[in-house]
Amino acid sequence: MKGARFFLMAAVLLGAPALATVKRFELVAQGSVFPVDEGVYVKGFSFNGMSPGPMLLVEEGDTVEIVLKNADSVAHGLSIHAANTQTSKFLGNVQPGEERIFRFTADFPGVFMYHCAPGGHGIMTHTMGGQHGMIVVEPLCTRQNLHRA
């Protein structure tokens, strides 16, 4: 009973901890053609048909679920720098038509890169070809409300 009272007092004094939520995102890896200038185009790679890929906005403590779909004719992958683990073990070398799901807890606030990581020299080719984006992990203590910017 003392433990329950202590927890209740701590919650009142410090504020109840926010409940972590699950944030789900879908990234579709594909080849794309990007306009550079009037009548000038370059072939590259994208997530969801755009480069950079969509900004993924989560809060510290959230469970993040990313579905990676390969809609291309070549292998793709995903390196998520916010995950604090080697994501290529789970999301590397995704073959055409394949789909993989990866979950992690957003432990550290900050702005992190994600990019294609099919393995080998393909990492630089796909990343420099446009297949990259940012994941923002907002801190619990001082939210910047980037979604309103």
PDB file of C-alpha atoms in Angstrom:
ATOM      1  CA  MET A   1       0.000   0.000   0.000  1.00  0.00           C
ATOM      2  CA  LYS A   2       2.878   2.373   0.762  1.00  0.00           C
ATOM      3  CA  GLY A   3       4.247   1.818  -2.745  1.00  0.00           C
ATOM      4  CA  ALA A   4       0.933   2.763  -4.332  1.00  0.00           C
ATOM      5  CA  ARG A   5       0.710   5.919  -2.185  1.00  0.00           C
ATOM      6  CA  PHE A   6       4.277   6.876  -3.129  1.00  0.00           C
ATOM      7  CA  PHE A   7       3.521   6.421  -6.840  1.00  0.00           C
ATOM      8  CA  LEU A   8       0.367   8.508  -6.518  1.00  0.00           C
ATOM      9  CA  MET A   9       2.251  11.288  -4.690  1.00  0.00           C
ATOM     10  CA  ALA A  10       5.040  11.221  -7.288  1.00  0.00           C
ATOM     11  CA  ALA A  11       2.487  11.443 -10.094  1.00  0.00           C
ATOM     12  CA  VAL A  12       0.815  14.440  -8.453  1.00  0.00           C
ATOM     13  CA  LEU A  13       4.109  16.233  -7.748  1.00  0.00           C
ATOM     14  CA  LEU A  14       5.926  15.383 -10.983  1.00  0.00           C
ATOM     15  CA  GLY A  15       2.980  15.034 -13.312  1.00  0.00           C
ATOM     16  CA  ALA A  16       1.642  11.754 -14.567  1.00  0.00           C
ATOM     17  CA  PRO A  17       3.842  10.224 -17.243  1.00  0.00           C
ATOM     18  CA  ALA A  18       2.468  10.553 -20.740  1.00  0.00           C
ATOM     19  CA  LEU A  19       1.212   7.334 -22.218  1.00  0.00           C
ATOM     20  CA  ALA A  20       3.334   6.259 -25.121  1.00  0.00           C
ATOM     21  CA  THR A  21       1.443   5.728 -28.341  1.00  0.00           C
ATOM     22  CA  VAL A  22       2.117   3.686 -31.444  1.00  0.00           C
ATOM     23  CA  LYS A  23       2.920   5.810 -34.493  1.00  0.00           C
ATOM     24  CA  ARG A  24       2.599   3.926 -37.784  1.00  0.00           C
ATOM     25  CA  PHE A  25       4.170   4.933 -41.082  1.00  0.00           C
ATOM     26  CA  GLU A  26       4.326   3.353 -44.527  1.00  0.00           C
ATOM     27  CA  LEU A  27       7.314   3.980 -46.774  1.00  0.00           C
ATOM     28  CA  VAL A  28       7.096   2.800 -50.372  1.00  0.00           C
ATOM     29  CA  ALA A  29      10.512   2.465 -52.011  1.00  0.00           C
ATOM     30  CA  GLN A  30      10.522   3.044 -55.758  1.00  0.00           C
ATOM     31  CA  GLY A  31      12.348   4.498 -58.701  1.00  0.00           C
ATOM     32  CA  SER A  32      11.230   8.003 -59.626  1.00  0.00           C
ATOM     33  CA  VAL A  33      11.835  10.731 -62.177  1.00  0.00           C
ATOM     34  CA  PHE A  34      12.335  14.195 -60.701  1.00  0.00           C
ATOM     35  CA  PRO A  35      12.008  17.520 -62.551  1.00  0.00           C
ATOM     36  CA  VAL A  36      15.150  19.641 -62.214  1.00  0.00           C
ATOM     37  CA  ASP A  37      14.243  22.447 -64.567  1.00  0.00           C
ATOM     38  CA  GLU A  38      11.823  23.050 -67.390  1.00  0.00           C
ATOM     39  CA  GLY A  39      12.185  20.016 -69.652  1.00  0.00           C
ATOM     40  CA  VAL A  40      15.068  18.602 -67.558  1.00  0.00           C
ATOM     41  CA  TYR A  41      14.539  15.448 -65.519  1.00  0.00           C
ATOM     42  CA  VAL A  42      16.736  13.099 -63.526  1.00  0.00           C
ATOM     43  CA  LYS A  43      16.102   9.452 -62.665  1.00  0.00           C
ATOM     44  CA  GLY A  44      16.487   8.592 -59.016  1.00  0.00           C
ATOM     45  CA  PHE A  45      14.847   6.855 -56.078  1.00  0.00           C
ATOM     46  CA  SER A  46      12.170   7.964 -53.632  1.00  0.00           C
ATOM     47  CA  PHE A  47      10.052   7.081 -50.652  1.00  0.00           C
ATOM     48  CA  ASN A  48       6.343   7.553 -51.355  1.00  0.00           C
ATOM     49  CA  GLY A  49       7.178   9.204 -54.677  1.00  0.00           C
ATOM     50  CA  MET A  50       8.993  12.143 -53.095  1.00  0.00           C
ATOM     51  CA  SER A  51      12.519  13.230 -52.279  1.00  0.00           C
ATOM     52  CA  PRO A  52      13.260  13.844 -49.566  1.00  0.00           C
ATOM     53  CA  GLY A  53      10.816  11.295 -48.208  1.00  0.00           C
ATOM     54  CA  PRO A  54       8.073  12.250 -45.763  1.00  0.00           C
ATOM     55  CA  MET A  55       9.100  13.699 -42.403  1.00  0.00           C
ATOM     56  CA  LEU A  56       8.192  11.225 -39.670  1.00  0.00           C
ATOM     57  CA  LEU A  57       7.176  13.035 -36.483  1.00  0.00           C
ATOM     58  CA  VAL A  58       7.047  11.084 -33.193  1.00  0.00           C
ATOM     59  CA  GLU A  59       7.401  11.803 -29.509  1.00  0.00           C
ATOM     60  CA  GLU A  60      10.008  10.473 -27.109  1.00  0.00           C
ATOM     61  CA  GLY A  61       8.806   7.133 -25.752  1.00  0.00           C
ATOM     62  CA  ASP A  62       6.508   6.361 -28.679  1.00  0.00           C
ATOM     63  CA  THR A  63       6.563   2.954 -30.283  1.00  0.00           C
ATOM     64  CA  VAL A  64       7.318   3.542 -33.952  1.00  0.00           C
ATOM     65  CA  GLU A  65       6.128   1.056 -36.559  1.00  0.00           C
ATOM     66  CA  ILE A  66       7.402   1.430 -40.104  1.00  0.00           C
ATOM     67  CA  VAL A  67       6.137  -0.680 -42.970  1.00  0.00           C
ATOM     68  CA  LEU A  68       8.646  -0.751 -45.830  1.00  0.00           C
ATOM     69  CA  LYS A  69       7.208  -1.791 -49.203  1.00  0.00           C
ATOM     70  CA  ASN A  70       9.390  -2.309 -52.247  1.00  0.00           C
ATOM     71  CA  ALA A  71       7.409  -1.254 -55.333  1.00  0.00           C
ATOM     72  CA  ASP A  72      10.510  -1.216 -57.548  1.00  0.00           C
ATOM     73  CA  SER A  73      12.335  -3.724 -59.751  1.00  0.00           C
ATOM     74  CA  VAL A  74      15.563  -3.551 -57.673  1.00  0.00           C
ATOM     75  CA  ALA A  75      16.333  -4.306 -54.008  1.00  0.00           C
ATOM     76  CA  HIS A  76      15.879  -1.566 -51.421  1.00  0.00           C
ATOM     77  CA  GLY A  77      16.314  -1.300 -47.661  1.00  0.00           C
ATOM     78  CA  LEU A  78      16.023   1.118 -44.774  1.00  0.00           C
ATOM     79  CA  SER A  79      18.449   2.497 -42.208  1.00  0.00           C
ATOM     80  CA  ILE A  80      16.690   4.377 -39.401  1.00  0.00           C
ATOM     81  CA  HIS A  81      19.210   6.351 -37.349  1.00  0.00           C
ATOM     82  CA  ALA A  82      16.661   7.074 -34.587  1.00  0.00           C
ATOM     83  CA  ALA A  83      16.276   3.357 -33.832  1.00  0.00           C
ATOM     84  CA  ASN A  84      19.647   3.001 -32.059  1.00  0.00           C
ATOM     85  CA  THR A  85      20.242  -0.401 -33.613  1.00  0.00           C
ATOM     86  CA  GLN A  86      21.524  -1.796 -36.882  1.00  0.00           C
ATOM     87  CA  THR A  87      18.265  -1.772 -38.814  1.00  0.00           C
ATOM     88  CA  SER A  88      19.814  -3.340 -41.924  1.00  0.00           C
ATOM     89  CA  LYS A  89      19.608  -6.711 -40.127  1.00  0.00           C
ATOM     90  CA  PHE A  90      15.833  -6.375 -40.333  1.00  0.00           C
ATOM     91  CA  LEU A  91      15.226  -4.050 -43.272  1.00  0.00           C
ATOM     92  CA  GLY A  92      18.193  -4.614 -45.599  1.00  0.00           C
ATOM     93  CA  ASN A  93      17.974  -6.211 -49.035  1.00  0.00           C
ATOM     94  CA  VAL A  94      14.195  -6.027 -49.420  1.00  0.00           C
ATOM     95  CA  GLN A  95      13.455  -7.612 -52.771  1.00  0.00           C
ATOM     96  CA  PRO A  96      10.947  -6.288 -55.349  1.00  0.00           C
ATOM     97  CA  GLY A  97       7.392  -6.879 -54.176  1.00  0.00           C
ATOM     98  CA  GLU A  98       8.467  -7.619 -50.577  1.00  0.00           C
ATOM     99  CA  GLU A  99       7.187  -5.835 -47.493  1.00  0.00           C
ATOM    100  CA  ARG A 100       8.767  -5.719 -44.035  1.00  0.00           C
ATOM    101  CA  ILE A 101       7.639  -4.238 -40.737  1.00  0.00           C
ATOM    102  CA  PHE A 102      10.017  -2.826 -38.124  1.00  0.00           C
ATOM    103  CA  ARG A 103       9.155  -1.560 -34.643  1.00  0.00           C
ATOM    104  CA  PHE A 104      11.282   0.373 -32.175  1.00  0.00           C
ATOM    105  CA  THR A 105      10.922   2.724 -29.239  1.00  0.00           C
ATOM    106  CA  ALA A 106      11.910   6.334 -29.873  1.00  0.00           C
ATOM    107  CA  ASP A 107      14.242   6.578 -26.860  1.00  0.00           C
ATOM    108  CA  PHE A 108      16.209   9.732 -27.644  1.00  0.00           C
ATOM    109  CA  PRO A 109      14.871  13.100 -28.796  1.00  0.00           C
ATOM    110  CA  GLY A 110      16.470  14.705 -31.819  1.00  0.00           C
ATOM    111  CA  VAL A 111      16.420  14.934 -35.596  1.00  0.00           C
ATOM    112  CA  PHE A 112      17.626  11.785 -37.339  1.00  0.00           C
ATOM    113  CA  MET A 113      18.123  10.672 -40.901  1.00  0.00           C
ATOM    114  CA  TYR A 114      16.578   7.625 -42.514  1.00  0.00           C
ATOM    115  CA  HIS A 115      17.756   6.395 -45.899  1.00  0.00           C
ATOM    116  CA  CYS A 116      17.720   3.456 -48.248  1.00  0.00           C
ATOM    117  CA  ALA A 117      20.173   0.741 -47.269  1.00  0.00           C
ATOM    118  CA  PRO A 118      19.987  -2.170 -49.702  1.00  0.00           C
ATOM    119  CA  GLY A 119      23.582  -3.126 -48.884  1.00  0.00           C
ATOM    120  CA  GLY A 120      26.980  -2.541 -50.444  1.00  0.00           C
ATOM    121  CA  HIS A 121      27.461   0.343 -52.867  1.00  0.00           C
ATOM    122  CA  GLY A 122      23.695   0.611 -53.268  1.00  0.00           C
ATOM    123  CA  ILE A 123      23.477   2.560 -50.010  1.00  0.00           C
ATOM    124  CA  MET A 124      25.245   5.613 -51.446  1.00  0.00           C
ATOM    125  CA  THR A 125      23.654   5.262 -54.886  1.00  0.00           C
ATOM    126  CA  HIS A 126      20.105   5.144 -53.515  1.00  0.00           C
ATOM    127  CA  THR A 127      20.657   7.784 -50.810  1.00  0.00           C
ATOM    128  CA  MET A 128      22.330  10.277 -53.159  1.00  0.00           C
ATOM    129  CA  GLY A 129      19.681   9.395 -55.746  1.00  0.00           C
ATOM    130  CA  GLY A 130      17.015  10.883 -53.484  1.00  0.00           C
ATOM    131  CA  GLN A 131      15.976   8.066 -51.163  1.00  0.00           C
ATOM    132  CA  HIS A 132      16.306   9.692 -47.753  1.00  0.00           C
ATOM    133  CA  GLY A 133      14.252  11.603 -45.199  1.00  0.00           C
ATOM    134  CA  MET A 134      14.104  12.750 -41.591  1.00  0.00           C
ATOM    135  CA  ILE A 135      12.527  11.426 -38.432  1.00  0.00           C
ATOM    136  CA  VAL A 136      11.973  13.938 -35.647  1.00  0.00           C
ATOM    137  CA  VAL A 137      11.682  12.637 -32.092  1.00  0.00           C
ATOM    138  CA  GLU A 138      10.227  15.470 -30.009  1.00  0.00           C
ATOM    139  CA  PRO A 139      11.319  15.519 -26.361  1.00  0.00           C
ATOM    140  CA  LEU A 140       8.652  14.989 -23.714  1.00  0.00           C
ATOM    141  CA  CYS A 141       9.744  17.995 -21.659  1.00  0.00           C
ATOM    142  CA  THR A 142       9.754  20.718 -24.344  1.00  0.00           C
ATOM    143  CA  ARG A 143       7.701  20.032 -27.411  1.00  0.00           C
ATOM    144  CA  GLN A 144       8.476  22.185 -30.418  1.00  0.00           C
ATOM    145  CA  ASN A 145       5.178  21.452 -32.169  1.00  0.00           C
ATOM    146  CA  LEU A 146       6.831  21.009 -35.550  1.00  0.00           C
ATOM    147  CA  HIS A 147       3.574  19.811 -37.079  1.00  0.00           C
ATOM    148  CA  ARG A 148       2.235  23.372 -36.695  1.00  0.00           C
ATOM    149  CA  ALA A 149       5.245  25.067 -38.282  1.00  0.00           C
TER     150      ALA A 149
END
